[in-house]
Structure formats: structure tokens, C-alpha cells
Short mmCIF file of C-alpha atoms in Angstrom, two decimals:
data_model
loop_
_atom_site.label_atom_id
_atom_site.label_comp_id
_atom_site.label_asym_id
_atom_site.label_seq_id
_atom_site.Cartn_x
_atom_site.Cartn_y
_atom_site.Cartn_z
CA MET W 1 43.00 137.56 107.73
CA PRO W 2 44.14 134.44 109.70
CA ASN W 3 41.61 132.60 111.86
CA THR W 4 44.28 131.72 114.47
CA HIS W 5 45.21 133.44 117.72
CA PRO W 6 48.73 133.78 119.18
CA CYS W 7 49.64 131.19 121.80
CA LYS W 8 52.77 129.58 123.26
CA LEU W 9 53.70 125.96 122.58
CA VAL W 10 55.90 124.48 125.33
CA VAL W 11 57.62 121.24 124.33
CA ILE W 12 59.37 119.08 126.91
CA ILE W 13 61.28 115.96 125.86
CA ALA W 14 62.22 113.93 128.93
CA GLU W 15 62.83 110.51 130.41
CA GLU W 16 59.64 108.50 130.74
CA ALA W 17 60.22 108.30 134.50
CA LEU W 18 59.23 111.96 134.67
CA GLU W 19 55.89 111.60 132.90
CA GLY W 20 53.84 111.40 136.11
CA PRO W 21 55.59 114.23 137.98
CA LEU W 22 55.54 116.48 134.87
CA GLU W 23 51.81 115.92 134.33
CA LYS W 24 51.12 117.08 137.87
CA ASP W 25 53.55 120.00 137.68
CA VAL W 26 52.22 121.53 134.46
CA MET W 27 48.60 121.35 135.58
CA THR W 28 49.49 122.94 138.92
CA LEU W 29 51.35 125.70 137.09
CA GLY W 30 48.30 126.69 135.10
CA ALA W 31 48.21 124.56 131.95
CA HIS W 32 44.72 123.59 130.76
CA GLY W 33 45.94 120.29 129.36
CA TYR W 34 48.82 118.54 127.64
CA THR W 35 49.59 115.89 125.03
CA VAL W 36 52.17 113.18 125.62
CA SER W 37 53.74 110.90 123.02
CA ASP W 38 56.47 108.25 123.12
CA VAL W 39 59.59 109.28 121.22
CA ARG W 40 63.13 108.10 120.62
CA GLY W 41 66.30 109.87 119.66
CA HIS W 42 69.95 110.63 120.26
CA GLY W 43 71.62 113.36 122.29
CA SER W 44 74.23 114.12 124.93
CA HIS W 45 72.82 111.27 127.06
CA GLY W 46 73.43 108.84 124.18
CA ASP W 47 70.87 106.77 122.29
CA ARG W 48 67.40 106.58 123.73
CA GLN W 49 65.80 103.90 121.62
CA GLY W 50 62.58 103.54 123.55
CA ILE W 51 62.61 99.74 123.46
CA TRP W 52 62.52 99.00 127.17
CA ASP W 53 61.50 100.73 130.34
CA ALA W 54 64.65 102.59 131.37
CA ASP W 55 65.33 103.68 127.79
CA ARG W 56 62.04 105.40 126.98
CA SER W 57 61.53 109.09 126.39
CA ILE W 58 58.37 111.16 126.15
CA ARG W 59 57.50 114.37 124.39
CA MET W 60 55.02 116.56 126.23
CA GLU W 61 53.34 119.45 124.43
CA ILE W 62 51.47 122.20 126.24
CA LEU W 63 49.60 125.05 124.60
CA CYS W 64 49.30 127.96 127.01
CA ASP W 65 49.70 131.71 127.53
CA ALA W 66 53.11 133.38 127.96
CA ALA W 67 52.95 133.55 131.77
CA THR W 68 52.20 129.84 132.11
CA ALA W 69 54.92 128.99 129.58
CA LEU W 70 57.42 130.97 131.64
CA ALA W 71 56.27 129.31 134.88
CA ILE W 72 56.60 125.82 133.37
CA THR W 73 60.02 126.36 131.78
CA THR W 74 61.41 128.01 134.92
CA HIS W 75 60.11 125.14 137.04
CA VAL W 76 61.52 122.32 134.89
CA GLU W 77 64.83 124.14 134.58
CA GLU W 78 65.18 124.39 138.36
CA LYS W 79 63.76 121.02 139.31
CA TYR W 80 64.84 118.57 136.63
CA PHE W 81 67.59 119.83 134.32
CA ARG W 82 70.43 118.97 136.68
CA HIS W 83 69.77 115.26 137.00
CA TYR W 84 67.62 114.18 134.07
CA ALA W 85 67.96 113.81 130.33
CA MET W 86 65.66 116.61 129.20
CA VAL W 87 65.10 119.21 126.50
CA ALA W 88 62.56 122.04 126.71
CA TYR W 89 61.69 124.82 124.30
CA VAL W 90 58.94 127.32 123.60
CA ALA W 91 57.54 128.35 120.25
CA ASP W 92 55.09 131.00 119.14
CA VAL W 93 52.17 129.33 117.41
CA GLY W 94 48.71 130.21 116.23
CA VAL W 95 45.75 128.27 117.63
CA LEU W 96 42.07 127.91 116.98
CA ARG W 97 39.68 128.14 119.95
CA PRO W 98 42.18 130.06 122.17
CA GLN W 99 39.87 129.83 125.21
CA LYS W 100 40.91 126.14 125.47
CA PHE W 101 44.53 127.10 126.21
CA VAL W 102 44.75 130.61 127.56
CA ARG W 103 43.62 131.91 130.92
CA MET B 1 73.08 73.01 126.89
CA ASP B 2 69.71 74.64 127.51
CA ALA B 3 68.26 76.36 124.47
CA ILE B 4 66.73 79.28 126.37
CA PRO B 5 69.90 81.26 127.29
CA LEU B 6 71.04 80.86 123.68
CA PHE B 7 68.25 83.22 122.61
CA PHE B 8 69.84 85.88 124.79
CA LEU B 9 73.18 85.25 123.08
CA LEU B 10 71.51 85.48 119.66
CA GLY B 11 70.04 88.90 120.49
CA PHE B 12 73.30 90.10 122.02
CA ALA B 13 75.39 88.97 119.04
CA ALA B 14 72.90 90.35 116.50
CA ARG B 15 73.00 93.79 118.08
CA LEU B 16 76.80 93.80 118.36
CA ALA B 17 77.02 92.83 114.69
CA ARG B 18 74.74 95.81 113.92
CA SER B 19 71.95 93.67 112.52
CA ASP B 20 68.74 95.58 111.91
CA LEU B 21 66.84 93.05 114.07
CA LYS B 22 64.50 94.92 116.36
CA LEU B 23 61.39 93.83 118.24
CA PRO B 24 58.71 96.49 118.56
CA GLY B 25 58.57 98.26 121.94
CA GLN B 26 54.95 97.19 122.34
CA LEU B 27 55.93 93.54 121.96
CA TYR B 28 58.52 93.90 124.75
CA GLU B 29 55.79 95.39 126.90
CA ALA B 30 53.33 92.61 126.02
CA LEU B 31 55.88 89.85 126.63
CA SER B 32 56.82 91.25 130.03
CA ILE B 33 53.14 91.49 131.05
CA TYR B 34 52.67 87.87 130.00
CA LEU B 35 55.72 86.61 131.91
CA LEU B 36 54.85 88.47 135.12
CA LEU B 37 51.23 87.27 135.07
CA ALA B 38 52.17 83.68 134.20
CA ILE B 39 54.74 83.49 137.00
CA GLY B 40 52.30 85.05 139.47
CA LEU B 41 49.47 82.69 138.51
CA LYS B 42 51.66 79.61 138.81
CA GLY B 43 52.91 80.68 142.22
CA GLY B 44 49.43 81.58 143.45
CA MET B 45 48.07 78.22 142.34
CA GLU B 46 50.73 76.42 144.37
CA LEU B 47 50.32 78.79 147.29
CA ALA B 48 46.68 77.71 147.56
CA LYS B 49 47.94 74.24 148.49
CA GLN B 50 50.18 75.50 151.31
CA ASP B 51 49.69 75.87 155.03
CA PRO B 52 49.91 79.63 155.74
CA LEU B 53 51.53 78.95 159.13
CA GLN B 54 54.42 77.24 157.40
CA VAL B 55 54.88 79.90 154.70
CA ALA B 56 54.55 83.03 156.91
CA PRO B 57 57.87 82.68 158.80
CA GLN B 58 59.62 81.81 155.53
CA ALA B 59 58.16 84.94 153.95
CA LEU B 60 59.45 87.10 156.80
CA ALA B 61 62.94 85.62 156.45
CA VAL B 62 62.84 86.33 152.70
CA LEU B 63 61.86 89.97 153.35
CA ALA B 64 64.86 90.25 155.68
CA LEU B 65 67.07 88.73 152.97
CA GLY B 66 65.91 91.44 150.54
CA ALA B 67 66.87 94.15 153.04
CA LEU B 68 70.20 92.51 153.92
CA ILE B 69 71.67 92.29 150.41
CA PRO B 70 71.86 96.08 149.77
CA LEU B 71 73.36 96.50 153.24
CA VAL B 72 76.14 94.11 152.19
CA ALA B 73 76.56 95.69 148.75
CA PHE B 74 76.57 99.33 149.86
CA PRO B 75 79.84 99.42 151.86
CA ILE B 76 81.59 97.45 149.11
CA LEU B 77 80.52 100.04 146.53
CA HIS B 78 80.96 103.11 148.74
CA LYS B 79 84.17 102.30 150.65
CA LEU B 80 85.94 99.85 148.38
CA GLY B 81 84.72 101.15 145.03
CA ARG B 82 84.76 104.79 146.16
CA LEU B 83 81.45 105.49 144.49
CA ASP B 84 79.58 108.42 145.97
CA ARG B 85 76.72 107.70 148.38
CA TYR B 86 73.98 108.16 145.75
CA ASN B 87 75.46 105.83 143.16
CA ALA B 88 76.52 103.24 145.75
CA ALA B 89 73.02 103.23 147.27
CA ALA B 90 71.23 103.11 143.92
CA ILE B 91 73.33 100.18 142.71
CA ALA B 92 72.91 98.42 146.08
CA GLY B 93 69.13 98.86 145.72
CA HIS B 94 69.20 97.26 142.27
CA TYR B 95 71.02 94.24 143.72
CA GLY B 96 68.61 93.98 146.66
CA SER B 97 65.67 93.82 144.26
CA VAL B 98 65.30 90.93 141.81
CA SER B 99 65.06 89.97 138.14
CA VAL B 100 61.93 88.11 137.08
CA VAL B 101 63.55 86.73 133.93
CA THR B 102 66.51 85.34 135.87
CA PHE B 103 63.96 83.62 138.11
CA ALA B 104 62.14 82.22 135.05
CA VAL B 105 65.42 80.87 133.64
CA GLY B 106 66.15 79.33 137.06
CA VAL B 107 62.75 77.60 137.05
CA ASP B 108 63.46 76.30 133.55
CA TYR B 109 66.86 75.03 134.71
CA LEU B 110 65.25 73.01 137.50
CA THR B 111 62.40 71.74 135.30
CA ALA B 112 64.83 70.59 132.58
CA ARG B 113 66.75 68.58 135.19
CA SER B 114 63.62 67.28 136.97
CA ILE B 115 64.81 68.83 140.24
CA PRO B 116 61.81 69.37 142.54
CA TYR B 117 61.28 72.74 144.22
CA GLU B 118 58.62 74.50 146.27
CA ALA B 119 56.35 75.75 143.50
CA TYR B 120 55.08 78.68 145.60
CA LEU B 121 58.47 80.42 145.26
CA PRO B 122 56.99 83.20 143.07
CA LEU B 123 55.63 84.51 146.37
CA PHE B 124 59.23 85.14 147.40
CA LEU B 125 59.86 86.82 144.05
CA VAL B 126 57.06 89.30 144.86
CA LEU B 127 58.37 89.82 148.39
CA LEU B 128 61.93 90.40 147.20
CA GLU B 129 61.03 93.13 144.69
CA MET B 130 60.37 95.73 147.33
CA PRO B 131 62.69 95.76 150.41
CA GLY B 132 65.91 96.12 148.43
CA ILE B 133 64.63 99.24 146.69
CA ALA B 134 63.44 100.77 149.98
CA VAL B 135 66.76 100.08 151.72
CA GLY B 136 68.67 101.48 148.71
CA ILE B 137 66.68 104.73 148.94
CA LEU B 138 67.21 104.98 152.70
CA LEU B 139 70.95 104.44 152.23
CA ALA B 140 71.03 107.23 149.63
CA ARG B 141 69.24 109.64 151.95
CA LEU B 142 70.94 108.75 155.25
CA GLY B 143 73.06 111.59 156.45
CA GLY B 144 71.04 113.90 154.24
CA ASP B 145 67.52 115.11 154.65
CA LEU B 146 65.15 112.17 154.84
CA ARG B 147 62.27 114.65 154.79
CA SER B 148 63.22 115.57 151.22
CA VAL B 149 62.06 112.13 150.08
CA ARG B 150 58.48 112.25 148.84
CA TRP B 151 57.38 108.93 150.26
CA GLY B 152 53.83 109.00 148.88
CA PRO B 153 54.75 108.87 145.17
CA LEU B 154 57.63 106.58 145.98
CA LEU B 155 55.59 103.97 147.81
CA HIS B 156 53.08 104.24 144.99
CA GLU B 157 55.88 103.48 142.52
CA ILE B 158 57.16 100.53 144.57
CA PHE B 159 53.82 98.91 145.46
CA LEU B 160 51.81 99.87 142.40
CA GLY B 161 54.55 99.76 139.77
CA LYS B 162 53.44 97.54 136.89
CA SER B 163 55.68 94.58 137.75
CA MET B 164 54.39 94.52 141.32
CA VAL B 165 50.74 94.78 140.24
CA LEU B 166 51.10 92.01 137.66
CA LEU B 167 53.12 89.65 139.85
CA ALA B 168 51.13 90.17 143.02
CA GLY B 169 47.86 90.31 141.05
CA GLY B 170 48.67 87.05 139.27
CA LEU B 171 49.61 85.49 142.59
CA LEU B 172 46.31 86.58 144.11
CA ILE B 173 44.24 85.37 141.14
CA GLY B 174 46.07 82.03 141.16
CA TRP B 175 45.56 81.70 144.89
CA VAL B 176 41.84 82.55 144.77
CA ALA B 177 41.08 80.51 141.64
CA GLY B 178 43.21 77.53 142.70
CA PRO B 179 44.39 74.76 140.38
CA LYS B 180 40.87 73.94 139.13
CA GLY B 181 40.04 77.52 138.27
CA LEU B 182 43.22 77.87 136.24
CA VAL B 183 42.68 74.81 134.04
CA PRO B 184 41.15 76.85 131.15
CA LEU B 185 44.13 79.23 131.24
CA GLU B 186 46.72 76.46 131.09
CA PRO B 187 47.35 76.37 127.33
CA PHE B 188 47.99 80.11 127.18
CA PHE B 189 49.80 80.85 130.43
CA PHE B 190 51.67 77.61 131.12
CA THR B 191 52.14 75.69 127.85
CA LEU B 192 53.33 78.69 125.85
CA PHE B 193 55.51 80.03 128.66
CA LYS B 194 58.84 78.70 127.39
CA GLY B 195 58.36 80.08 123.89
CA VAL B 196 57.51 83.51 125.22
CA LEU B 197 60.52 83.38 127.54
CA CYS B 198 62.73 82.68 124.49
CA LEU B 199 61.37 85.74 122.67
CA PHE B 200 61.83 87.87 125.76
CA LEU B 201 65.43 86.73 126.16
CA LEU B 202 66.09 87.53 122.51
CA GLU B 203 64.85 91.05 123.24
CA MET B 204 66.93 91.25 126.44
CA GLY B 205 70.01 90.28 124.41
CA LEU B 206 69.34 93.15 122.01
CA VAL B 207 68.77 95.59 124.87
CA ALA B 208 71.82 94.47 126.87
CA ALA B 209 74.11 94.73 123.84
CA GLY B 210 72.67 98.19 123.18
CA GLN B 211 73.79 99.24 126.66
CA ALA B 212 77.17 97.49 126.43
CA GLY B 213 78.91 100.63 125.17
CA ALA B 214 78.59 102.04 128.71
CA LEU B 215 81.06 99.36 129.87
CA ARG B 216 83.90 101.50 128.53
CA THR B 217 83.13 104.24 131.01
CA SER B 218 81.88 102.21 133.97
CA GLY B 219 85.31 101.10 135.24
CA ALA B 220 86.87 97.77 136.14
CA PHE B 221 85.62 97.91 139.73
CA LEU B 222 81.98 97.92 138.68
CA VAL B 223 82.54 95.00 136.30
CA GLY B 224 84.20 93.03 139.11
CA PHE B 225 81.41 93.94 141.50
CA ALA B 226 78.72 92.86 139.03
CA VAL B 227 80.29 89.39 138.86
CA ALA B 228 81.32 88.96 142.51
CA MET B 229 78.21 90.38 144.18
CA PRO B 230 75.79 87.81 142.72
CA VAL B 231 78.01 84.99 143.98
CA VAL B 232 78.16 86.52 147.48
CA ALA B 233 74.39 87.06 147.44
CA ALA B 234 73.83 83.48 146.23
CA VAL B 235 75.81 82.18 149.22
CA ILE B 236 73.68 84.31 151.57
CA GLY B 237 70.51 83.13 149.75
CA SER B 238 71.60 79.49 150.04
CA VAL B 239 72.15 79.82 153.79
CA VAL B 240 68.73 81.47 154.21
CA GLY B 241 67.11 78.79 152.04
CA LEU B 242 68.62 76.06 154.18
CA ALA B 243 67.67 77.86 157.39
CA ILE B 244 63.99 78.17 156.43
CA GLY B 245 63.78 74.55 155.40
CA LEU B 246 63.56 74.80 151.62
CA SER B 247 64.45 71.80 149.45
CA ALA B 248 67.68 71.88 147.45
CA GLY B 249 65.71 73.00 144.36
CA GLY B 250 63.88 75.71 146.31
CA THR B 251 67.17 76.85 147.85
CA LEU B 252 68.71 77.09 144.39
CA LEU B 253 65.83 79.29 143.23
CA LEU B 254 66.13 81.49 146.31
CA ALA B 255 69.91 81.74 145.79
CA THR B 256 69.27 82.67 142.13
CA LEU B 257 66.79 85.35 143.21
CA ALA B 258 69.26 86.71 145.76
CA ALA B 259 71.98 86.77 143.09
CA SER B 260 69.83 88.58 140.54
CA ALA B 261 69.60 92.34 140.15
CA SER B 262 66.55 94.33 139.09
CA TYR B 263 66.51 96.22 135.81
CA ILE B 264 62.79 97.01 135.58
CA ALA B 265 61.31 97.98 138.95
CA ALA B 266 64.47 99.35 140.59
CA PRO B 267 65.56 101.71 137.78
CA ALA B 268 62.07 103.28 137.67
CA ALA B 269 61.91 103.79 141.44
CA MET B 270 65.52 104.99 141.78
CA ARG B 271 65.18 107.47 138.94
CA ILE B 272 62.48 109.28 140.91
CA ALA B 273 63.85 108.76 144.43
CA VAL B 274 67.59 109.18 143.85
CA PRO B 275 67.95 111.42 140.77
CA GLU B 276 71.54 112.20 141.73
CA ALA B 277 72.58 108.64 140.84
CA ASN B 278 73.75 107.92 137.30
CA PRO B 279 71.32 105.30 135.92
CA GLY B 280 73.94 104.20 133.39
CA LEU B 281 76.09 102.66 136.13
CA SER B 282 73.38 100.55 137.76
CA ILE B 283 71.86 99.44 134.46
CA THR B 284 75.26 98.46 133.06
CA ALA B 285 76.04 96.44 136.17
CA ALA B 286 72.62 94.79 136.53
CA LEU B 287 71.69 94.22 132.91
CA VAL B 288 74.89 94.05 130.89
CA ILE B 289 76.99 92.02 133.34
CA THR B 290 75.03 90.39 136.17
CA PHE B 291 72.04 89.27 134.11
CA PRO B 292 74.03 87.36 131.43
CA PHE B 293 76.43 86.07 134.09
CA ASN B 294 73.53 84.62 136.06
CA ILE B 295 71.71 82.95 133.19
CA LEU B 296 74.82 81.59 131.46
CA LEU B 297 77.21 80.69 134.29
CA GLY B 298 75.70 81.71 137.62
CA ILE B 299 72.85 79.23 137.99
CA PRO B 300 75.02 76.10 137.51
CA LEU B 301 77.55 77.63 139.93
CA TYR B 302 74.83 78.31 142.49
CA GLU B 303 73.71 74.69 142.16
CA ARG B 304 77.17 73.69 143.42
CA ILE B 305 77.03 76.23 146.23
CA VAL B 306 73.61 74.90 147.28
CA SER B 307 74.85 71.29 147.16
CA PHE B 308 77.73 72.32 149.40
CA VAL B 309 75.51 74.22 151.84
CA HIS B 310 72.91 71.46 151.92
CA GLY B 311 75.69 68.90 152.33
CA SER B 312 74.32 66.78 149.48
#
């Protein structure tokens, strides 16, 4: 019998310029918290090496319920996908202490 | 030949040759904090010796200069270069704002040649960071819906962006503490300055070469603009410098500031305010072309322009 509870993991990889706006957006949309880390990589926008300001990318992870995950992904799709280098995906995960993440 | 620009060339060449040389991102961050604070402190220290009544009208003229440059650049980019309004305005904003490292290389150029200058010029560096970006954003939004601009976060980005806080904060600390108060900080902030600048330029060479691939797609017009615009701006800067009574050295620094283009503060602000603009175009122009042009060829050229304008 697993000791974990089903939860959604939303992952957003985006330009560092969006860190501030994204933090506000996800909290407004119902997230209980988030984790941000600096990342680098390669994609359709070319190399993002993360050495200097305009070249940095972040990875934001949000654990939340399905409704919040849908609200967040719909919002970023509408607001940011057109003009920014960004990837977003949702995974089913199992969490401990579900009351920390789910409404 | 000055040694300092050679560090840029070393970084640039190393990256093009696919060397594995890489400075950690945190070091870049630390070096830029050091440079901004050191420049601010030095300027503030000298500002403490000045008569505010003499500096205030000069400061106003410099603010106007910062607003004027994007207004000159925009029609060139929009009409002549046929760039859309967003890209033309974003690039114009980058050229209205300034490059701290170009300023630091300019200071080194004057110091190496024992040319005197008004040492409070970092005040102008602080003042020039902001109006160009604001005018660039207004140009992007004119004809559209100005109400769609979220001015609160934007003004926060412009006035409380890290480069502004460090430069203006350093200036304020230097001004309050004065020359005596800064004596204990001298070995760290002033004596080591040149060495740190060398490391930073090495990093800038690596970064610029990393972005150089974008040259293939940016078009000949943008390359021409990124070389011609600094010269035009330097002429305007020289005339303003002369008009506000700066020495030849001070005028050269102001011309160098006018000629420089921002690649730290402006990209961050434009990315939020004008997301429609392609950041690749402005960064290629400002960092890959204008920045090396200024530190390798531009500053000596501007010295001639200033000599001509000053009639010396």
C-alpha cells in the first residue's frame, strides 16, 4: 500500500525575465507554492546557456490539484506562449502530505 | 595598444574556436555587481566635491540626450530598415540606454592617456540608463493601446533593476561617505578595478561570440546600423558635452556613453514591456556588433570627433 497521494506536477521552463510575473500568476491561480531553479538547455530558440542575464532560463515546478494545473497551463498558453521561449507540461505524481498542495 | 580590450578578443576567439573555456554564471554575476558598485562609488565620491547648482542643469541635458537618441534611431530602423514598430522601438531603446562596461573601458582609455575628465560622470551613466528604455517602450506602444502597458511592474524594473540599484546605490554611498569615508574601501573597489574589468571583458567576449551565430539571420541593414548609429550618437553626445561645458575628456566619456547600447538593463525591461520584439535582433546589434566596435575602434574615433567639436 503506497503512502503517497495523487497530485499534479506542473513544470514550466521559461525565460528568466518571466520569473516574477509567473510567480504572481501561479499563486493567483490557486497554487500553494512553487520551486524555481536555474537551468540551461537547447531548443527551437537555440542555445540558452544561462551565463548572462538575457540568456538565462528557469524551471518552475508547482504541485497542485487538477483544476489548478488546468488553470495554470491554460493561462501560460494564452499569455506567454506566443512571444516567449517556454515549455510547459503536467505529470501525474504521488505526494506525501497532500494538504500542502491540494485545495 | 591597451591590454583591456584584448581580453574581450581572447574570450571571443576562444569561443569561436570552440574552446571549453567557460566562466561560471555566478562569477559573471559577481563581477558585474563589483563593477557597478565600484563605478557608482567613484562617481559619488567625486560628486560630493561638486556644486549641485552646476551639475543640475548638466544632468537635465543628459536626461534629454538619453530620450533623444532613440527618437533618432527609431525612424532609421522603422522607415529605412523596414523593421516593424516593435523591433524598431526595442532596438532604439537599447541604443538610448547605455553600457556600463563601455563606460569603464572609456574611463580606462582616458586614464591611460592622462586625459583629465569630470570624475562625477558616473552620475550621467545612472541618468542615461533610464530615459532611453522609457522612450523605446513608448515608441513601441504609440498608435496601439498605451493602457495595455503595465507601468507599475515596468517602472519597478527600470528603477529597481539590479544595475540601477547598484549604480545609484554606489553613487549615493560614495556621495554620503565622501572621499575620506571611502579610504578603507580603496584597495578593493579602486585598486583591483582594472583586473576585474579584464575578467569581465573576457566573459563578455565569450558571451558575444556565443551570440554571433545570430548575425547570419539579422541582415546587413542591422549590421550597418549597429556600426553607424554609435557614430551618429557620439556626434550628438559630443555636441551636448560641449554645450554643457564639459572638458574634452568629459565630452569624450559622454560621447562614448551616447554611442553605447545597453545589453543588461534594456533587454530585461524590453522583454517584459515589448514581448512582440525579437530579443535576438537587439542583442545581436548591441552586444555582438556595437559593443566590440566601441571598445576596439569607436573610442579612438570619438576622441577625434570630440577634438573636432571642441576645436582643439
